[in-house]
C-alpha cells in the first residue's frame, strides 16, 4: 500500500484530499505546517508528497528544498499545490524539480489521476532495474544515477529525462514526447522548463553533457554510446 503525505494548512482541504486518497486505498499522513511536514516526510518516508506552497512555519519551496537535500527524501515524488494559478509559480515549482503541479481548486478525479500517474512512473517494470549506457548507469528502483561509477545527484525529473533518452539511443525525441514522459501530459507551460532541465542535466554530466544533443525545432537526442 502506498503512503502519501499531505502538507496543507487549510484543514478542510487537507481532510478532503485525505478522504479521497483513503477511499482510493492509500494510506494517508497529514501535516498542517511546513516544519511538521518536513519532519514527517523525513521520518515516515512516504511514497509521494502533496505539498501546499503557502504554509505557516516554512513555505512549500523551503520544505521542498530541505527534502531534496536529504538523501531520505531526495527522490520522493512531490506534487505542489497552490491557489495561485500564475504561470510564473508553475514554472518556479517545476524548475525547482517538483514532479507535478496542481492548482486549487482541483477535482478529486484530477488529483487521483496525477497521483496514480506519478506512482506508476516511479515503480518501473520489474526485471529491468538497471540500465548502463556508455559512462551512465541508472538504478531504476532507487532512482540513483552513476557517472563512471560515481553517484551524481539528479532530480527525479532529470533522471527520468535522461533515462528516457538513453533507452532510445540515437533517436531524436520530440519535445511533446519528453514532456509527456516526465509530466504525464504535454503542456505549453512546461516547454521552457524542459530546456532548463536539459541545461542543468548537461552541467551535471560535465564532459559528457555534450552527449545530449539539441535537435532544433524537434527536441533532444542522446548520442550513441561507444560499446
Ligand atoms: Ca495554504
mmCIF file with all atom_site columns, C-alpha atoms and ligand atoms in Angstrom:
data_model
loop_
_atom_site.group_PDB
_atom_site.id
_atom_site.type_symbol
_atom_site.label_atom_id
_atom_site.label_alt_id
_atom_site.label_comp_id
_atom_site.label_asym_id
_atom_site.label_entity_id
_atom_site.label_seq_id
_atom_site.pdbx_PDB_ins_code
_atom_site.Cartn_x
_atom_site.Cartn_y
_atom_site.Cartn_z
_atom_site.occupancy
_atom_site.B_iso_or_equiv
_atom_site.pdbx_formal_charge
_atom_site.auth_seq_id
_atom_site.auth_comp_id
_atom_site.auth_asym_id
_atom_site.auth_atom_id
_atom_site.pdbx_PDB_model_num
ATOM   1   C  CA  . UNK A 1 1   ? 0.000   0.000  0.000   1.00 0.00 ? 1   UNK A CA  1
ATOM   2   C  CA  . UNK A 1 2   ? 1.332   3.435  -0.908  1.00 0.00 ? 2   UNK A CA  1
ATOM   3   C  CA  . UNK A 1 3   ? 1.695   6.088  1.750   1.00 0.00 ? 3   UNK A CA  1
ATOM   4   C  CA  . UNK A 1 4   ? 1.006   9.686  0.882   1.00 0.00 ? 4   UNK A CA  1
ATOM   5   C  CA  . UNK A 1 5   ? 1.900   12.716 2.975   1.00 0.00 ? 5   UNK A CA  1
ATOM   6   C  CA  . UNK A 1 6   ? -0.369  15.754 2.690   1.00 0.00 ? 6   UNK A CA  1
ATOM   7   C  CA  . UNK A 1 7   ? 1.209   19.040 3.784   1.00 0.00 ? 7   UNK A CA  1
ATOM   8   C  CA  . UNK A 1 8   ? -1.603  21.575 3.754   1.00 0.00 ? 8   UNK A CA  1
ATOM   9   C  CA  . UNK A 1 9   ? -2.541  24.092 6.462   1.00 0.00 ? 9   UNK A CA  1
ATOM   10  C  CA  . UNK A 1 10  ? -6.151  24.518 5.390   1.00 0.00 ? 10  UNK A CA  1
ATOM   11  C  CA  . UNK A 1 11  ? -7.777  21.732 7.363   1.00 0.00 ? 11  UNK A CA  1
ATOM   12  C  CA  . UNK A 1 12  ? -10.851 21.323 5.209   1.00 0.00 ? 12  UNK A CA  1
ATOM   13  C  CA  . UNK A 1 13  ? -8.727  20.920 2.087   1.00 0.00 ? 13  UNK A CA  1
ATOM   14  C  CA  . UNK A 1 14  ? -6.315  18.574 3.877   1.00 0.00 ? 14  UNK A CA  1
ATOM   15  C  CA  . UNK A 1 15  ? -9.258  16.481 5.096   1.00 0.00 ? 15  UNK A CA  1
ATOM   16  C  CA  . UNK A 1 16  ? -10.919 16.416 1.690   1.00 0.00 ? 16  UNK A CA  1
ATOM   17  C  CA  . UNK A 1 17  ? -7.735  15.262 -0.041  1.00 0.00 ? 17  UNK A CA  1
ATOM   18  C  CA  . UNK A 1 18  ? -7.136  12.713 2.720   1.00 0.00 ? 18  UNK A CA  1
ATOM   19  C  CA  . UNK A 1 19  ? -10.658 11.384 2.439   1.00 0.00 ? 19  UNK A CA  1
ATOM   20  C  CA  . UNK A 1 20  ? -10.347 10.869 -1.317  1.00 0.00 ? 20  UNK A CA  1
ATOM   21  C  CA  . UNK A 1 21  ? -6.942  9.229  -1.068  1.00 0.00 ? 21  UNK A CA  1
ATOM   22  C  CA  . UNK A 1 22  ? -8.063  6.875  1.688   1.00 0.00 ? 22  UNK A CA  1
ATOM   23  C  CA  . UNK A 1 23  ? -11.137 5.920  -0.264  1.00 0.00 ? 23  UNK A CA  1
ATOM   24  C  CA  . UNK A 1 24  ? -8.853  5.047  -3.188  1.00 0.00 ? 24  UNK A CA  1
ATOM   25  C  CA  . UNK A 1 25  ? -6.869  2.727  -0.905  1.00 0.00 ? 25  UNK A CA  1
ATOM   26  C  CA  . UNK A 1 26  ? -3.900  4.911  0.014   1.00 0.00 ? 26  UNK A CA  1
ATOM   27  C  CA  . UNK A 1 27  ? -2.516  5.326  3.497   1.00 0.00 ? 27  UNK A CA  1
ATOM   28  C  CA  . UNK A 1 28  ? -2.505  8.980  4.478   1.00 0.00 ? 28  UNK A CA  1
ATOM   29  C  CA  . UNK A 1 29  ? -0.276  11.042 6.763   1.00 0.00 ? 29  UNK A CA  1
ATOM   30  C  CA  . UNK A 1 30  ? -1.148  14.688 7.427   1.00 0.00 ? 30  UNK A CA  1
ATOM   31  C  CA  . UNK A 1 31  ? 0.859   17.761 8.335   1.00 0.00 ? 31  UNK A CA  1
ATOM   32  C  CA  . UNK A 1 32  ? -0.507  21.269 8.816   1.00 0.00 ? 32  UNK A CA  1
ATOM   33  C  CA  . UNK A 1 33  ? 2.588   23.442 8.563   1.00 0.00 ? 33  UNK A CA  1
ATOM   34  C  CA  . UNK A 1 34  ? 5.943   23.430 6.828   1.00 0.00 ? 34  UNK A CA  1
ATOM   35  C  CA  . UNK A 1 35  ? 8.059   22.354 9.763   1.00 0.00 ? 35  UNK A CA  1
ATOM   36  C  CA  . UNK A 1 36  ? 5.778   19.472 10.685  1.00 0.00 ? 36  UNK A CA  1
ATOM   37  C  CA  . UNK A 1 37  ? 5.641   18.499 7.018   1.00 0.00 ? 37  UNK A CA  1
ATOM   38  C  CA  . UNK A 1 38  ? 9.427   18.367 6.722   1.00 0.00 ? 38  UNK A CA  1
ATOM   39  C  CA  . UNK A 1 39  ? 9.757   16.376 9.919   1.00 0.00 ? 39  UNK A CA  1
ATOM   40  C  CA  . UNK A 1 40  ? 7.086   13.839 8.944   1.00 0.00 ? 40  UNK A CA  1
ATOM   41  C  CA  . UNK A 1 41  ? 8.493   13.403 5.434   1.00 0.00 ? 41  UNK A CA  1
ATOM   42  C  CA  . UNK A 1 42  ? 11.975  12.632 6.768   1.00 0.00 ? 42  UNK A CA  1
ATOM   43  C  CA  . UNK A 1 43  ? 10.709  10.324 9.485   1.00 0.00 ? 43  UNK A CA  1
ATOM   44  C  CA  . UNK A 1 44  ? 7.935   8.468  7.670   1.00 0.00 ? 44  UNK A CA  1
ATOM   45  C  CA  . UNK A 1 45  ? 9.457   8.453  4.172   1.00 0.00 ? 45  UNK A CA  1
ATOM   46  C  CA  . UNK A 1 46  ? 6.166   8.485  2.254   1.00 0.00 ? 46  UNK A CA  1
ATOM   47  C  CA  . UNK A 1 47  ? 5.893   7.284  -1.360  1.00 0.00 ? 47  UNK A CA  1
ATOM   48  C  CA  . UNK A 1 48  ? 4.516   10.615 -2.506  1.00 0.00 ? 48  UNK A CA  1
ATOM   49  C  CA  . UNK A 1 49  ? 4.090   14.101 -1.031  1.00 0.00 ? 49  UNK A CA  1
ATOM   50  C  CA  . UNK A 1 50  ? 1.336   16.600 -1.784  1.00 0.00 ? 50  UNK A CA  1
ATOM   51  C  CA  . UNK A 1 51  ? 2.858   19.913 -0.814  1.00 0.00 ? 51  UNK A CA  1
ATOM   52  C  CA  . UNK A 1 52  ? 0.981   23.185 -0.483  1.00 0.00 ? 52  UNK A CA  1
ATOM   53  C  CA  . UNK A 1 53  ? 3.125   26.245 -1.245  1.00 0.00 ? 53  UNK A CA  1
ATOM   54  C  CA  . UNK A 1 54  ? 1.596   28.798 1.132   1.00 0.00 ? 54  UNK A CA  1
ATOM   55  C  CA  . UNK A 1 55  ? 2.284   27.307 4.543   1.00 0.00 ? 55  UNK A CA  1
ATOM   56  C  CA  . UNK A 1 56  ? 2.951   28.693 8.008   1.00 0.00 ? 56  UNK A CA  1
ATOM   57  C  CA  . UNK A 1 57  ? 6.310   27.881 9.582   1.00 0.00 ? 57  UNK A CA  1
ATOM   58  C  CA  . UNK A 1 58  ? 8.177   27.177 6.369   1.00 0.00 ? 58  UNK A CA  1
ATOM   59  C  CA  . UNK A 1 59  ? 6.724   27.688 2.904   1.00 0.00 ? 59  UNK A CA  1
ATOM   60  C  CA  . UNK A 1 60  ? 6.376   24.920 0.348   1.00 0.00 ? 60  UNK A CA  1
ATOM   61  C  CA  . UNK A 1 61  ? 9.521   25.868 -1.570  1.00 0.00 ? 61  UNK A CA  1
ATOM   62  C  CA  . UNK A 1 62  ? 11.514  25.815 1.667   1.00 0.00 ? 62  UNK A CA  1
ATOM   63  C  CA  . UNK A 1 63  ? 10.130  22.399 2.567   1.00 0.00 ? 63  UNK A CA  1
ATOM   64  C  CA  . UNK A 1 64  ? 10.867  21.151 -0.929  1.00 0.00 ? 64  UNK A CA  1
ATOM   65  C  CA  . UNK A 1 65  ? 14.491  22.321 -0.875  1.00 0.00 ? 65  UNK A CA  1
ATOM   66  C  CA  . UNK A 1 66  ? 15.023  20.748 2.525   1.00 0.00 ? 66  UNK A CA  1
ATOM   67  C  CA  . UNK A 1 67  ? 13.602  17.409 1.360   1.00 0.00 ? 67  UNK A CA  1
ATOM   68  C  CA  . UNK A 1 68  ? 15.671  17.378 -1.811  1.00 0.00 ? 68  UNK A CA  1
ATOM   69  C  CA  . UNK A 1 69  ? 18.835  17.950 0.212   1.00 0.00 ? 69  UNK A CA  1
ATOM   70  C  CA  . UNK A 1 70  ? 18.213  14.931 2.430   1.00 0.00 ? 70  UNK A CA  1
ATOM   71  C  CA  . UNK A 1 71  ? 19.019  11.515 0.960   1.00 0.00 ? 71  UNK A CA  1
ATOM   72  C  CA  . UNK A 1 72  ? 15.936  10.007 2.631   1.00 0.00 ? 72  UNK A CA  1
ATOM   73  C  CA  . UNK A 1 73  ? 13.607  12.151 0.537   1.00 0.00 ? 73  UNK A CA  1
ATOM   74  C  CA  . UNK A 1 74  ? 15.838  13.337 -2.324  1.00 0.00 ? 74  UNK A CA  1
ATOM   75  C  CA  . UNK A 1 75  ? 13.865  11.405 -4.944  1.00 0.00 ? 75  UNK A CA  1
ATOM   76  C  CA  . UNK A 1 76  ? 10.419  11.239 -3.308  1.00 0.00 ? 76  UNK A CA  1
ATOM   77  C  CA  . UNK A 1 77  ? 7.867   12.455 -5.854  1.00 0.00 ? 77  UNK A CA  1
ATOM   78  C  CA  . UNK A 1 78  ? 6.291   15.789 -4.927  1.00 0.00 ? 78  UNK A CA  1
ATOM   79  C  CA  . UNK A 1 79  ? 3.128   17.342 -6.310  1.00 0.00 ? 79  UNK A CA  1
ATOM   80  C  CA  . UNK A 1 80  ? 2.931   21.018 -5.433  1.00 0.00 ? 80  UNK A CA  1
ATOM   81  C  CA  . UNK A 1 81  ? -0.460  22.505 -4.568  1.00 0.00 ? 81  UNK A CA  1
ATOM   82  C  CA  . UNK A 1 82  ? -1.258  26.147 -4.800  1.00 0.00 ? 82  UNK A CA  1
ATOM   83  C  CA  . UNK A 1 83  ? -4.150  28.548 -5.054  1.00 0.00 ? 83  UNK A CA  1
ATOM   84  C  CA  . UNK A 1 84  ? -2.087  30.757 -7.287  1.00 0.00 ? 84  UNK A CA  1
ATOM   85  C  CA  . UNK A 1 85  ? -2.636  29.972 -10.930 1.00 0.00 ? 85  UNK A CA  1
ATOM   86  C  CA  . UNK A 1 86  ? 0.043   32.228 -12.350 1.00 0.00 ? 86  UNK A CA  1
ATOM   87  C  CA  . UNK A 1 87  ? 2.331   30.684 -14.885 1.00 0.00 ? 87  UNK A CA  1
ATOM   88  C  CA  . UNK A 1 88  ? 5.353   32.033 -13.002 1.00 0.00 ? 88  UNK A CA  1
ATOM   89  C  CA  . UNK A 1 89  ? 4.547   29.959 -9.941  1.00 0.00 ? 89  UNK A CA  1
ATOM   90  C  CA  . UNK A 1 90  ? 4.029   26.855 -12.016 1.00 0.00 ? 90  UNK A CA  1
ATOM   91  C  CA  . UNK A 1 91  ? 7.354   27.350 -13.719 1.00 0.00 ? 91  UNK A CA  1
ATOM   92  C  CA  . UNK A 1 92  ? 9.150   28.094 -10.463 1.00 0.00 ? 92  UNK A CA  1
ATOM   93  C  CA  . UNK A 1 93  ? 7.776   24.895 -8.941  1.00 0.00 ? 93  UNK A CA  1
ATOM   94  C  CA  . UNK A 1 94  ? 8.665   22.727 -11.881 1.00 0.00 ? 94  UNK A CA  1
ATOM   95  C  CA  . UNK A 1 95  ? 12.102  24.232 -12.289 1.00 0.00 ? 95  UNK A CA  1
ATOM   96  C  CA  . UNK A 1 96  ? 12.751  23.530 -8.635  1.00 0.00 ? 96  UNK A CA  1
ATOM   97  C  CA  . UNK A 1 97  ? 12.164  19.906 -9.638  1.00 0.00 ? 97  UNK A CA  1
ATOM   98  C  CA  . UNK A 1 98  ? 8.632   19.168 -8.479  1.00 0.00 ? 98  UNK A CA  1
ATOM   99  C  CA  . UNK A 1 99  ? 7.130   16.185 -10.273 1.00 0.00 ? 99  UNK A CA  1
ATOM   100 C  CA  . UNK A 1 100 ? 3.835   17.866 -10.907 1.00 0.00 ? 100 UNK A CA  1
ATOM   101 C  CA  . UNK A 1 101 ? 1.671   20.790 -10.001 1.00 0.00 ? 101 UNK A CA  1
ATOM   102 C  CA  . UNK A 1 102 ? -1.997  21.182 -9.100  1.00 0.00 ? 102 UNK A CA  1
ATOM   103 C  CA  . UNK A 1 103 ? -3.785  24.498 -8.946  1.00 0.00 ? 103 UNK A CA  1
ATOM   104 C  CA  . UNK A 1 104 ? -6.520  24.810 -6.357  1.00 0.00 ? 104 UNK A CA  1
ATOM   105 C  CA  . UNK A 1 105 ? -9.377  24.230 -6.652  1.00 0.00 ? 105 UNK A CA  1
ATOM   106 C  CA  . UNK A 1 106 ? -8.894  20.852 -8.305  1.00 0.00 ? 106 UNK A CA  1
ATOM   107 C  CA  . UNK A 1 107 ? -11.328 17.977 -8.603  1.00 0.00 ? 107 UNK A CA  1
ATOM   108 C  CA  . UNK A 1 108 ? -10.758 14.724 -6.688  1.00 0.00 ? 108 UNK A CA  1
ATOM   109 C  CA  . UNK A 1 109 ? -10.641 12.976 -10.052 1.00 0.00 ? 109 UNK A CA  1
ATOM   110 C  CA  . UNK A 1 110 ? -7.835  15.219 -11.297 1.00 0.00 ? 110 UNK A CA  1
ATOM   111 C  CA  . UNK A 1 111 ? -5.907  14.640 -8.083  1.00 0.00 ? 111 UNK A CA  1
ATOM   112 C  CA  . UNK A 1 112 ? -6.262  10.861 -8.380  1.00 0.00 ? 112 UNK A CA  1
ATOM   113 C  CA  . UNK A 1 113 ? -5.125  10.814 -11.991 1.00 0.00 ? 113 UNK A CA  1
ATOM   114 C  CA  . UNK A 1 114 ? -1.972  12.742 -11.155 1.00 0.00 ? 114 UNK A CA  1
ATOM   115 C  CA  . UNK A 1 115 ? -1.201  10.648 -8.086  1.00 0.00 ? 115 UNK A CA  1
ATOM   116 C  CA  . UNK A 1 116 ? -1.701  7.375  -9.958  1.00 0.00 ? 116 UNK A CA  1
ATOM   117 C  CA  . UNK A 1 117 ? 0.355   8.557  -12.935 1.00 0.00 ? 117 UNK A CA  1
ATOM   118 C  CA  . UNK A 1 118 ? 3.307   9.502  -10.747 1.00 0.00 ? 118 UNK A CA  1
ATOM   119 C  CA  . UNK A 1 119 ? 3.273   6.373  -8.612  1.00 0.00 ? 119 UNK A CA  1
ATOM   120 C  CA  . UNK A 1 120 ? 3.086   4.244  -11.743 1.00 0.00 ? 120 UNK A CA  1
ATOM   121 C  CA  . UNK A 1 121 ? 6.026   6.089  -13.293 1.00 0.00 ? 121 UNK A CA  1
ATOM   122 C  CA  . UNK A 1 122 ? 8.329   5.682  -10.322 1.00 0.00 ? 122 UNK A CA  1
ATOM   123 C  CA  . UNK A 1 123 ? 7.655   1.993  -9.931  1.00 0.00 ? 123 UNK A CA  1
ATOM   124 C  CA  . UNK A 1 124 ? 9.224   0.895  -13.179 1.00 0.00 ? 124 UNK A CA  1
ATOM   125 C  CA  . UNK A 1 125 ? 8.972   -2.519 -14.716 1.00 0.00 ? 125 UNK A CA  1
ATOM   126 C  CA  . UNK A 1 126 ? 10.344  -5.406 -12.663 1.00 0.00 ? 126 UNK A CA  1
ATOM   127 C  CA  . UNK A 1 127 ? 13.379  -7.154 -14.107 1.00 0.00 ? 127 UNK A CA  1
ATOM   128 C  CA  . UNK A 1 128 ? 14.693  -4.061 -15.801 1.00 0.00 ? 128 UNK A CA  1
ATOM   129 C  CA  . UNK A 1 129 ? 16.013  -2.245 -12.780 1.00 0.00 ? 129 UNK A CA  1
ATOM   130 C  CA  . UNK A 1 130 ? 19.417  -1.302 -14.168 1.00 0.00 ? 130 UNK A CA  1
ATOM   131 C  CA  . UNK A 1 131 ? 20.449  0.335  -17.390 1.00 0.00 ? 131 UNK A CA  1
ATOM   132 C  CA  . UNK A 1 132 ? 24.019  1.003  -18.426 1.00 0.00 ? 132 UNK A CA  1
ATOM   133 C  CA  . UNK A 1 133 ? 24.646  3.375  -21.269 1.00 0.00 ? 133 UNK A CA  1
ATOM   134 C  CA  . UNK A 1 134 ? 28.225  4.357  -22.022 1.00 0.00 ? 134 UNK A CA  1
ATOM   135 C  CA  . UNK A 1 135 ? 29.503  6.117  -18.877 1.00 0.00 ? 135 UNK A CA  1
ATOM   136 C  CA  . UNK A 1 136 ? 25.980  6.249  -17.400 1.00 0.00 ? 136 UNK A CA  1
ATOM   137 C  CA  . UNK A 1 137 ? 24.325  3.773  -15.087 1.00 0.00 ? 137 UNK A CA  1
ATOM   138 C  CA  . UNK A 1 138 ? 20.738  4.026  -13.905 1.00 0.00 ? 138 UNK A CA  1
ATOM   139 C  CA  . UNK A 1 139 ? 19.393  2.195  -10.887 1.00 0.00 ? 139 UNK A CA  1
ATOM   140 C  CA  . UNK A 1 140 ? 15.710  2.451  -11.688 1.00 0.00 ? 140 UNK A CA  1
ATOM   141 C  CA  . UNK A 1 141 ? 14.476  1.108  -8.362  1.00 0.00 ? 141 UNK A CA  1
ATOM   142 C  CA  . UNK A 1 142 ? 16.426  3.502  -6.185  1.00 0.00 ? 142 UNK A CA  1
ATOM   143 C  CA  . UNK A 1 143 ? 16.291  6.283  -8.809  1.00 0.00 ? 143 UNK A CA  1
ATOM   144 C  CA  . UNK A 1 144 ? 20.050  6.611  -8.446  1.00 0.00 ? 144 UNK A CA  1
ATOM   145 C  CA  . UNK A 1 145 ? 22.353  7.663  -11.230 1.00 0.00 ? 145 UNK A CA  1
ATOM   146 C  CA  . UNK A 1 146 ? 26.077  6.976  -11.626 1.00 0.00 ? 146 UNK A CA  1
ATOM   147 C  CA  . UNK A 1 147 ? 28.546  8.637  -13.947 1.00 0.00 ? 147 UNK A CA  1
ATOM   148 C  CA  . UNK A 1 148 ? 31.625  6.468  -14.423 1.00 0.00 ? 148 UNK A CA  1
ATOM   149 C  CA  . UNK A 1 149 ? 30.532  4.647  -11.254 1.00 0.00 ? 149 UNK A CA  1
ATOM   150 C  CA  . UNK A 1 150 ? 30.436  7.857  -9.198  1.00 0.00 ? 150 UNK A CA  1
ATOM   151 C  CA  . UNK A 1 151 ? 26.981  8.794  -7.873  1.00 0.00 ? 151 UNK A CA  1
ATOM   152 C  CA  . UNK A 1 152 ? 25.630  12.039 -9.322  1.00 0.00 ? 152 UNK A CA  1
ATOM   153 C  CA  . UNK A 1 153 ? 22.743  13.823 -7.658  1.00 0.00 ? 153 UNK A CA  1
ATOM   154 C  CA  . UNK A 1 154 ? 19.986  14.106 -10.260 1.00 0.00 ? 154 UNK A CA  1
ATOM   155 C  CA  . UNK A 1 155 ? 16.484  15.333 -9.520  1.00 0.00 ? 155 UNK A CA  1
ATOM   156 C  CA  . UNK A 1 156 ? 13.758  12.818 -10.318 1.00 0.00 ? 156 UNK A CA  1
ATOM   157 C  CA  . UNK A 1 157 ? 12.838  14.894 -13.367 1.00 0.00 ? 157 UNK A CA  1
ATOM   158 C  CA  . UNK A 1 158 ? 16.417  14.929 -14.661 1.00 0.00 ? 158 UNK A CA  1
ATOM   159 C  CA  . UNK A 1 159 ? 16.675  11.205 -14.010 1.00 0.00 ? 159 UNK A CA  1
ATOM   160 C  CA  . UNK A 1 160 ? 13.518  10.472 -15.991 1.00 0.00 ? 160 UNK A CA  1
ATOM   161 C  CA  . UNK A 1 161 ? 14.522  12.669 -18.908 1.00 0.00 ? 161 UNK A CA  1
ATOM   162 C  CA  . UNK A 1 162 ? 17.988  11.178 -19.235 1.00 0.00 ? 162 UNK A CA  1
ATOM   163 C  CA  . UNK A 1 163 ? 16.720  7.629  -18.836 1.00 0.00 ? 163 UNK A CA  1
ATOM   164 C  CA  . UNK A 1 164 ? 14.082  8.201  -21.499 1.00 0.00 ? 164 UNK A CA  1
ATOM   165 C  CA  . UNK A 1 165 ? 16.743  9.406  -23.944 1.00 0.00 ? 165 UNK A CA  1
ATOM   166 C  CA  . UNK A 1 166 ? 19.171  6.598  -23.107 1.00 0.00 ? 166 UNK A CA  1
ATOM   167 C  CA  . UNK A 1 167 ? 16.501  3.967  -23.662 1.00 0.00 ? 167 UNK A CA  1
ATOM   168 C  CA  . UNK A 1 168 ? 16.212  5.304  -27.227 1.00 0.00 ? 168 UNK A CA  1
ATOM   169 C  CA  . UNK A 1 169 ? 19.817  5.806  -28.311 1.00 0.00 ? 169 UNK A CA  1
ATOM   170 C  CA  . UNK A 1 170 ? 20.473  7.893  -31.383 1.00 0.00 ? 170 UNK A CA  1
ATOM   171 C  CA  . UNK A 1 171 ? 16.795  8.622  -31.920 1.00 0.00 ? 171 UNK A CA  1
ATOM   172 C  CA  . UNK A 1 172 ? 15.500  12.173 -31.748 1.00 0.00 ? 172 UNK A CA  1
ATOM   173 C  CA  . UNK A 1 173 ? 12.775  12.572 -29.161 1.00 0.00 ? 173 UNK A CA  1
ATOM   174 C  CA  . UNK A 1 174 ? 10.065  15.041 -29.850 1.00 0.00 ? 174 UNK A CA  1
ATOM   175 C  CA  . UNK A 1 175 ? 9.564   17.730 -27.184 1.00 0.00 ? 175 UNK A CA  1
ATOM   176 C  CA  . UNK A 1 176 ? 5.965   16.633 -26.633 1.00 0.00 ? 176 UNK A CA  1
ATOM   177 C  CA  . UNK A 1 177 ? 7.021   13.029 -26.029 1.00 0.00 ? 177 UNK A CA  1
ATOM   178 C  CA  . UNK A 1 178 ? 9.581   14.178 -23.488 1.00 0.00 ? 178 UNK A CA  1
ATOM   179 C  CA  . UNK A 1 179 ? 7.039   16.388 -21.748 1.00 0.00 ? 179 UNK A CA  1
ATOM   180 C  CA  . UNK A 1 180 ? 4.514   13.574 -21.627 1.00 0.00 ? 180 UNK A CA  1
ATOM   181 C  CA  . UNK A 1 181 ? 7.057   11.117 -20.298 1.00 0.00 ? 181 UNK A CA  1
ATOM   182 C  CA  . UNK A 1 182 ? 8.094   13.278 -17.438 1.00 0.00 ? 182 UNK A CA  1
ATOM   183 C  CA  . UNK A 1 183 ? 4.867   15.034 -16.511 1.00 0.00 ? 183 UNK A CA  1
ATOM   184 C  CA  . UNK A 1 184 ? 2.307   12.641 -17.925 1.00 0.00 ? 184 UNK A CA  1
ATOM   185 C  CA  . UNK A 1 185 ? 0.953   15.162 -20.398 1.00 0.00 ? 185 UNK A CA  1
ATOM   186 C  CA  . UNK A 1 186 ? 2.193   17.860 -22.710 1.00 0.00 ? 186 UNK A CA  1
ATOM   187 C  CA  . UNK A 1 187 ? 1.567   21.450 -21.750 1.00 0.00 ? 187 UNK A CA  1
ATOM   188 C  CA  . UNK A 1 188 ? 2.980   24.636 -23.235 1.00 0.00 ? 188 UNK A CA  1
ATOM   189 C  CA  . UNK A 1 189 ? 3.874   25.816 -19.714 1.00 0.00 ? 189 UNK A CA  1
ATOM   190 C  CA  . UNK A 1 190 ? 6.461   23.076 -19.418 1.00 0.00 ? 190 UNK A CA  1
ATOM   191 C  CA  . UNK A 1 191 ? 8.172   23.770 -22.701 1.00 0.00 ? 191 UNK A CA  1
ATOM   192 C  CA  . UNK A 1 192 ? 10.652  26.300 -21.315 1.00 0.00 ? 192 UNK A CA  1
ATOM   193 C  CA  . UNK A 1 193 ? 11.052  24.168 -18.226 1.00 0.00 ? 193 UNK A CA  1
ATOM   194 C  CA  . UNK A 1 194 ? 12.189  21.267 -20.377 1.00 0.00 ? 194 UNK A CA  1
ATOM   195 C  CA  . UNK A 1 195 ? 15.087  23.338 -21.693 1.00 0.00 ? 195 UNK A CA  1
ATOM   196 C  CA  . UNK A 1 196 ? 16.039  24.416 -18.181 1.00 0.00 ? 196 UNK A CA  1
ATOM   197 C  CA  . UNK A 1 197 ? 16.168  20.795 -17.036 1.00 0.00 ? 197 UNK A CA  1
ATOM   198 C  CA  . UNK A 1 198 ? 18.244  19.791 -20.036 1.00 0.00 ? 198 UNK A CA  1
ATOM   199 C  CA  . UNK A 1 199 ? 20.667  22.624 -19.386 1.00 0.00 ? 199 UNK A CA  1
ATOM   200 C  CA  . UNK A 1 200 ? 21.145  21.552 -15.768 1.00 0.00 ? 200 UNK A CA  1
ATOM   201 C  CA  . UNK A 1 201 ? 21.447  17.945 -16.771 1.00 0.00 ? 201 UNK A CA  1
ATOM   202 C  CA  . UNK A 1 202 ? 24.254  18.786 -19.196 1.00 0.00 ? 202 UNK A CA  1
ATOM   203 C  CA  . UNK A 1 203 ? 26.070  20.696 -16.474 1.00 0.00 ? 203 UNK A CA  1
ATOM   204 C  CA  . UNK A 1 204 ? 25.822  17.750 -14.100 1.00 0.00 ? 204 UNK A CA  1
ATOM   205 C  CA  . UNK A 1 205 ? 27.176  15.383 -16.738 1.00 0.00 ? 205 UNK A CA  1
ATOM   206 C  CA  . UNK A 1 206 ? 30.311  17.501 -17.114 1.00 0.00 ? 206 UNK A CA  1
ATOM   207 C  CA  . UNK A 1 207 ? 32.322  16.435 -20.178 1.00 0.00 ? 207 UNK A CA  1
ATOM   208 C  CA  . UNK A 1 208 ? 29.552  14.006 -21.129 1.00 0.00 ? 208 UNK A CA  1
ATOM   209 C  CA  . UNK A 1 209 ? 26.968  16.797 -21.231 1.00 0.00 ? 209 UNK A CA  1
ATOM   210 C  CA  . UNK A 1 210 ? 27.543  17.132 -24.951 1.00 0.00 ? 210 UNK A CA  1
ATOM   211 C  CA  . UNK A 1 211 ? 26.079  13.654 -25.407 1.00 0.00 ? 211 UNK A CA  1
ATOM   212 C  CA  . UNK A 1 212 ? 22.681  15.326 -25.090 1.00 0.00 ? 212 UNK A CA  1
ATOM   213 C  CA  . UNK A 1 213 ? 22.114  16.901 -28.472 1.00 0.00 ? 213 UNK A CA  1
ATOM   214 C  CA  . UNK A 1 214 ? 19.564  19.593 -29.200 1.00 0.00 ? 214 UNK A CA  1
ATOM   215 C  CA  . UNK A 1 215 ? 17.679  18.898 -32.398 1.00 0.00 ? 215 UNK A CA  1
ATOM   216 C  CA  . UNK A 1 216 ? 16.406  22.307 -33.392 1.00 0.00 ? 216 UNK A CA  1
ATOM   217 C  CA  . UNK A 1 217 ? 12.691  22.591 -33.867 1.00 0.00 ? 217 UNK A CA  1
ATOM   218 C  CA  . UNK A 1 218 ? 12.116  18.992 -32.767 1.00 0.00 ? 218 UNK A CA  1
ATOM   219 C  CA  . UNK A 1 219 ? 13.565  18.052 -29.417 1.00 0.00 ? 219 UNK A CA  1
ATOM   220 C  CA  . UNK A 1 220 ? 16.528  16.182 -27.983 1.00 0.00 ? 220 UNK A CA  1
ATOM   221 C  CA  . UNK A 1 221 ? 18.626  13.147 -28.754 1.00 0.00 ? 221 UNK A CA  1
ATOM   222 C  CA  . UNK A 1 222 ? 21.301  11.211 -26.891 1.00 0.00 ? 222 UNK A CA  1
ATOM   223 C  CA  . UNK A 1 223 ? 24.485  10.459 -28.825 1.00 0.00 ? 223 UNK A CA  1
ATOM   224 C  CA  . UNK A 1 224 ? 25.211  6.791  -29.417 1.00 0.00 ? 224 UNK A CA  1
ATOM   225 C  CA  . UNK A 1 225 ? 27.432  5.448  -26.669 1.00 0.00 ? 225 UNK A CA  1
ATOM   226 C  CA  . UNK A 1 226 ? 30.663  3.652  -27.535 1.00 0.00 ? 226 UNK A CA  1
ATOM   227 C  CA  . UNK A 1 227 ? 30.253  -0.039 -26.963 1.00 0.00 ? 227 UNK A CA  1
HETATM 228 CA CA1 . LIG B 2 .   ? -2.004  27.107 2.413   1.00 0.00 ? 1   LIG B CA1 1
#
